């Protein structure tokens, strides 16, 4: 049976294929969606950061009222993670390639609104891929919840002082134990000191509301939104482990845009090199194969 790069599932009786044949067909289809420069994600990451940064002078100079800046800043935080996520997987460019500097620039700048250092995000995210849903080794297992409202409450609770789940990234870096992980941990401390320093300085100079509505509150709302769609929803109920079992497709009430493409997150876990904006098309092309593999694709 021909399993060339142009392979499709159309007209095939997949139940008759052996596991190696299914894998060959799966890879052939997936490869059609890899490669190229994801300019959309690059513009998204840098543009979103620039808009968020502009809110500070605009509000401090009285050009933009706080009631208008607040929803923009909240959207900025909600949107800030995924471009860095592309960079974490070296989708923009790999180390040694001419545009690797752009990959790293997008990775570092795009998550500043949520104060998540790129090094921490990248190292812990790799551990999530290796150990998705593992009760001890998955750094994101803390979002495992009974349902959506329970998850939202847990997300808020994790950011309270003394929360064990809130320390999972630090524990993961300590477990990794490499020089890179140690540096990432130190950078995280610097980030937190800068963040708290800015909030304190703004409050001290009489701009507490600006700090609260341009950064603190948007950061809280945006972080919960990101944890909901990027962590909880694609892995719920979070009990199964394995390449074809630890992630699912689901239908979001906000649609593909409202969930930032996470309805198709199963594709990312199977093939992290497929850019975010191609995952919907890749999902529909691969869906019959995934169903034959026993993946949870009932949601879409």
Coordinates of C-alpha atoms in Angstrom, one line a residue:
X1 CA 0.0 0.0 0.0
X2 CA 1.4 3.4 -1.0
X3 CA 2.1 5.5 2.1
X4 CA 3.8 8.4 0.4
X5 CA 3.9 12.0 1.7
X6 CA 0.8 12.8 -0.3
X7 CA -1.2 10.1 1.5
X8 CA -4.7 10.6 2.7
X9 CA -7.3 8.6 4.6
X10 CA -9.9 9.0 1.9
X11 CA -11.3 5.7 0.6
X12 CA -9.1 3.6 2.9
X13 CA -10.3 0.8 5.2
X14 CA -8.1 1.7 8.1
X15 CA -9.3 -1.3 10.2
X16 CA -7.3 -3.5 7.8
X17 CA -4.0 -1.7 8.4
X18 CA -1.4 -3.1 10.8
X19 CA 0.0 -0.8 13.5
X20 CA 3.2 -0.1 11.5
X21 CA 1.1 0.7 8.4
X22 CA -1.1 3.1 10.5
X23 CA 2.0 4.8 11.8
X24 CA 3.5 5.2 8.4
X25 CA 0.2 6.7 7.1
X26 CA -0.1 9.0 10.2
X27 CA 3.5 10.3 9.7
X28 CA 3.0 10.8 6.0
X29 CA -0.1 13.0 6.6
X30 CA 1.4 14.9 9.5
X31 CA 4.5 15.8 7.5
X32 CA 2.3 17.7 5.0
X33 CA 1.6 20.3 7.7
X34 CA 5.2 20.9 8.9
X35 CA 7.8 23.4 7.7
X36 CA 7.8 27.0 6.7
X37 CA 8.0 30.1 8.8
X38 CA 4.9 30.8 10.9
X39 CA 4.7 34.5 10.3
X40 CA 1.3 34.7 11.8
X41 CA 2.6 33.6 15.2
X42 CA 5.6 35.9 14.9
X43 CA 3.4 38.9 14.2
X44 CA 1.0 37.8 16.9
X45 CA 3.7 37.5 19.6
X46 CA 5.6 40.7 18.9
X47 CA 2.5 42.7 18.1
X48 CA 0.6 41.6 21.2
X49 CA 3.6 42.6 23.3
X50 CA 3.9 46.0 21.7
X51 CA 0.2 46.7 22.3
X52 CA 0.5 45.7 26.0
X53 CA 3.7 47.8 26.4
X54 CA 2.0 50.9 24.8
X55 CA -0.8 50.8 27.4
X56 CA 1.6 52.1 30.1
X57 CA 2.5 55.5 28.6
X58 CA -1.0 55.8 27.1
X59 CA -2.7 55.4 30.5
X60 CA -0.1 57.4 32.5
X61 CA -0.3 60.3 30.1
X62 CA -4.1 60.2 30.2
X63 CA -4.6 59.4 26.5
X64 CA -6.3 56.1 27.2
X65 CA -8.8 55.7 30.1
X66 CA -8.3 52.8 32.4
X67 CA -11.7 51.4 31.7
X68 CA -10.6 50.9 28.1
X69 CA -7.0 49.8 28.9
X70 CA -8.2 47.1 31.3
X71 CA -9.9 44.8 28.7
X72 CA -7.1 45.3 26.2
X73 CA -4.5 44.4 28.8
X74 CA -6.5 41.3 29.8
X75 CA -6.7 40.2 26.2
X76 CA -2.9 40.8 25.8
X77 CA -2.2 38.4 28.7
X78 CA -4.6 35.8 27.3
X79 CA -2.9 36.0 24.0
X80 CA 0.7 36.1 25.1
X81 CA 1.6 32.5 25.8
X82 CA 1.0 30.7 22.4
X83 CA 3.6 32.6 20.3
X84 CA 6.2 31.7 23.0
X85 CA 4.9 28.2 22.8
X86 CA 5.8 28.1 19.1
X87 CA 9.3 29.3 20.0
X88 CA 9.7 26.8 22.8
X89 CA 9.3 24.0 20.2
X90 CA 11.7 25.8 17.9
X91 CA 9.0 26.0 15.2
X92 CA 10.2 29.5 14.1
X93 CA 13.8 28.4 13.8
X94 CA 16.1 25.8 15.4
X95 CA 19.4 26.5 17.1
X96 CA 22.1 27.1 14.5
X97 CA 19.7 28.4 11.8
X98 CA 19.8 32.0 10.6
X99 CA 16.5 33.0 12.2
X100 CA 17.1 31.4 15.6
X101 CA 17.5 34.9 17.1
X102 CA 13.9 35.6 16.0
X103 CA 12.7 32.4 17.6
X104 CA 14.3 33.4 20.9
X105 CA 13.1 37.0 20.7
X106 CA 9.5 35.9 20.2
X107 CA 9.9 33.3 23.0
X108 CA 11.3 35.8 25.5
X109 CA 9.2 38.9 24.8
X110 CA 5.7 37.4 24.3
X111 CA 5.3 36.0 27.8
X112 CA 6.4 39.2 29.7
X113 CA 2.8 40.3 30.3
X114 CA 2.2 37.2 32.3
X115 CA 5.7 37.3 33.8
X116 CA 6.6 33.8 32.8
X117 CA 10.3 33.5 31.8
X118 CA 11.0 31.8 28.5
X119 CA 13.5 29.4 30.0
X120 CA 11.1 28.2 32.7
X121 CA 8.3 27.9 30.2
X122 CA 10.4 25.9 27.7
X123 CA 11.9 23.4 30.2
X124 CA 8.8 22.7 32.1
X125 CA 6.7 22.4 28.9
X126 CA 9.1 19.7 27.6
X127 CA 8.6 17.9 30.9
X128 CA 4.8 18.2 30.4
X129 CA 5.1 16.6 27.0
X130 CA 7.3 13.7 28.4
X131 CA 5.0 13.1 31.4
X132 CA 1.5 14.4 30.5
X133 CA -1.0 13.4 33.2
X134 CA 1.6 11.7 35.3
X135 CA 0.5 12.5 38.9
X136 CA 4.1 13.3 40.1
X137 CA 6.1 14.3 37.0
X138 CA 3.7 16.4 34.9
X139 CA 4.3 20.0 36.1
X140 CA 0.8 21.0 34.9
X141 CA -1.0 18.2 36.8
X142 CA -2.2 20.8 39.3
X143 CA -4.9 21.8 36.8
X144 CA -6.5 18.4 36.9
X145 CA -10.1 19.0 38.2
X146 CA -13.5 17.6 38.4
X147 CA -15.0 20.2 36.0
X148 CA -14.5 23.7 34.6
X149 CA -15.6 25.6 37.7
X150 CA -13.5 23.4 40.0
X151 CA -10.5 24.1 37.7
X152 CA -11.0 27.9 37.8
X153 CA -11.1 27.8 41.6
X154 CA -8.0 25.6 41.7
X155 CA -6.2 28.0 39.4
X156 CA -6.9 30.9 41.7
X157 CA -5.9 28.8 44.8
X158 CA -2.6 27.9 43.2
X159 CA -1.5 31.5 43.2
X160 CA -2.1 31.9 46.9
X161 CA 1.0 32.0 49.2
X162 CA 2.1 28.5 50.3
X163 CA 0.3 26.6 47.6
X164 CA 2.1 23.3 46.8
X165 CA 0.7 23.3 43.3
X166 CA 2.0 26.8 42.7
X167 CA 5.5 25.5 43.4
X168 CA 5.4 22.8 40.7
X169 CA 7.5 24.6 38.1
X170 CA 10.2 25.3 40.7
X171 CA 10.1 21.6 41.8
X172 CA 10.4 20.6 38.1
X173 CA 13.4 22.7 37.5
X174 CA 15.1 21.3 40.6
X175 CA 14.3 17.8 39.4
X176 CA 15.8 18.5 36.0
X177 CA 18.9 19.8 37.8
X178 CA 20.9 21.0 34.8
X179 CA 22.8 24.2 34.6
X180 CA 20.2 25.5 32.2
X181 CA 17.4 24.7 34.7
X182 CA 19.4 26.5 37.5
X183 CA 19.8 29.6 35.4
X184 CA 16.1 29.5 34.5
X185 CA 15.2 29.4 38.2
X186 CA 17.4 32.4 38.9
X187 CA 15.8 34.3 36.1
X188 CA 12.4 33.5 37.5
X189 CA 13.4 35.1 40.8
X190 CA 14.6 38.2 39.0
X191 CA 11.3 38.4 37.0
X192 CA 9.3 38.1 40.2
X193 CA 11.4 40.8 41.9
X194 CA 11.0 43.2 38.9
X195 CA 7.2 42.5 38.8
X196 CA 6.7 43.2 42.5
X197 CA 9.1 46.2 42.3
X198 CA 7.0 47.8 39.5
X199 CA 3.8 47.2 41.3
X200 CA 5.2 48.8 44.5
X201 CA 6.8 51.7 42.6
X202 CA 3.5 52.4 40.8
X203 CA 1.5 52.3 44.1
X204 CA 4.2 54.5 45.9
X205 CA 3.9 57.2 43.2
X206 CA 0.1 57.2 43.2
X207 CA -0.5 55.0 40.2
X208 CA -1.8 51.9 42.0
X209 CA -5.0 51.7 39.8
X210 CA -2.9 51.8 36.6
X211 CA -0.7 48.9 38.0
X212 CA -3.8 47.0 39.1
X213 CA -5.8 47.3 35.8
X214 CA -2.9 47.2 33.3
X215 CA -1.0 44.4 34.9
X216 CA -2.0 42.7 38.2
X217 CA -5.7 41.9 37.5
X218 CA -5.2 41.1 33.7
X219 CA -2.4 38.8 34.8
X220 CA -4.7 36.9 37.2
X221 CA -7.5 36.6 34.7
X222 CA -5.3 35.8 31.8
X223 CA -3.3 33.1 33.7
X224 CA -6.5 31.3 34.6
X225 CA -7.8 31.5 31.0
X226 CA -4.5 30.1 29.7
X227 CA -4.5 27.3 32.3
X228 CA -8.1 26.5 31.5
X229 CA -7.7 26.1 27.7
X230 CA -4.1 25.1 27.3
X231 CA -3.8 22.7 30.2
X232 CA -7.1 21.5 31.7
X233 CA -9.5 21.3 28.7
X234 CA -7.2 19.3 26.3
X235 CA -6.3 16.8 29.0
X236 CA -9.5 16.4 31.0
X237 CA -10.1 14.2 32.9
X238 CA -6.3 13.8 33.2
X239 CA -6.3 10.2 34.2
X240 CA -4.8 8.5 31.1
X241 CA -1.1 8.3 30.2
X242 CA 0.4 7.5 26.8
X243 CA 1.0 9.0 23.4
X244 CA -2.6 8.4 22.1
X245 CA -4.4 8.6 25.5
X246 CA -3.2 11.7 27.4
X247 CA -4.8 14.4 25.2
X248 CA -8.2 14.8 23.6
X249 CA -10.1 16.9 21.2
X250 CA -13.1 18.8 22.5
X251 CA -15.7 21.4 21.5
X252 CA -15.3 24.8 23.1
X253 CA -18.3 27.1 23.6
X254 CA -16.0 29.8 22.3
X255 CA -15.1 27.9 19.2
X256 CA -11.6 27.6 17.7
X257 CA -10.8 31.3 18.2
X258 CA -12.1 31.4 21.8
X259 CA -10.1 28.4 22.8
X260 CA -7.0 29.7 20.8
X261 CA -7.0 26.5 18.7
X262 CA -6.8 24.2 21.7
X263 CA -9.8 22.1 20.5
X264 CA -7.2 20.4 18.3
X265 CA -4.4 20.3 20.9
X266 CA -4.1 16.5 20.5
X267 CA -2.3 17.3 17.2
X268 CA 0.3 19.3 19.1
X269 CA 1.1 16.5 21.5
X270 CA 1.5 14.0 18.7
X271 CA 3.4 16.3 16.4
X272 CA 4.8 19.4 18.2
X273 CA 6.5 20.6 15.0
X274 CA 3.2 21.4 13.4
X275 CA 2.5 25.2 13.8
X276 CA -0.5 26.2 15.8
X277 CA -2.4 27.7 12.9
X278 CA -2.2 24.5 10.9
X279 CA -3.4 22.2 13.7
X280 CA -7.1 22.4 12.7
X281 CA -6.4 21.2 9.2
X282 CA -4.0 18.6 10.4
X283 CA -6.6 17.3 12.8
X284 CA -9.3 16.8 10.2
X285 CA -6.8 15.1 7.9
X286 CA -5.5 12.8 10.7
X287 CA -8.8 12.2 12.5
X288 CA -9.6 8.8 10.9
X289 CA -6.1 7.6 11.8
X290 CA -6.4 8.9 15.4
X291 CA -9.8 7.2 15.8
X292 CA -8.3 4.0 14.6
X293 CA -5.5 4.5 17.2
X294 CA -8.1 4.8 19.9
X295 CA -7.6 8.5 20.6
X296 CA -10.4 10.5 22.2
X297 CA -11.8 12.3 19.2
X298 CA -15.4 12.1 20.2
X299 CA -15.6 15.8 21.1
X300 CA -15.2 17.0 17.5

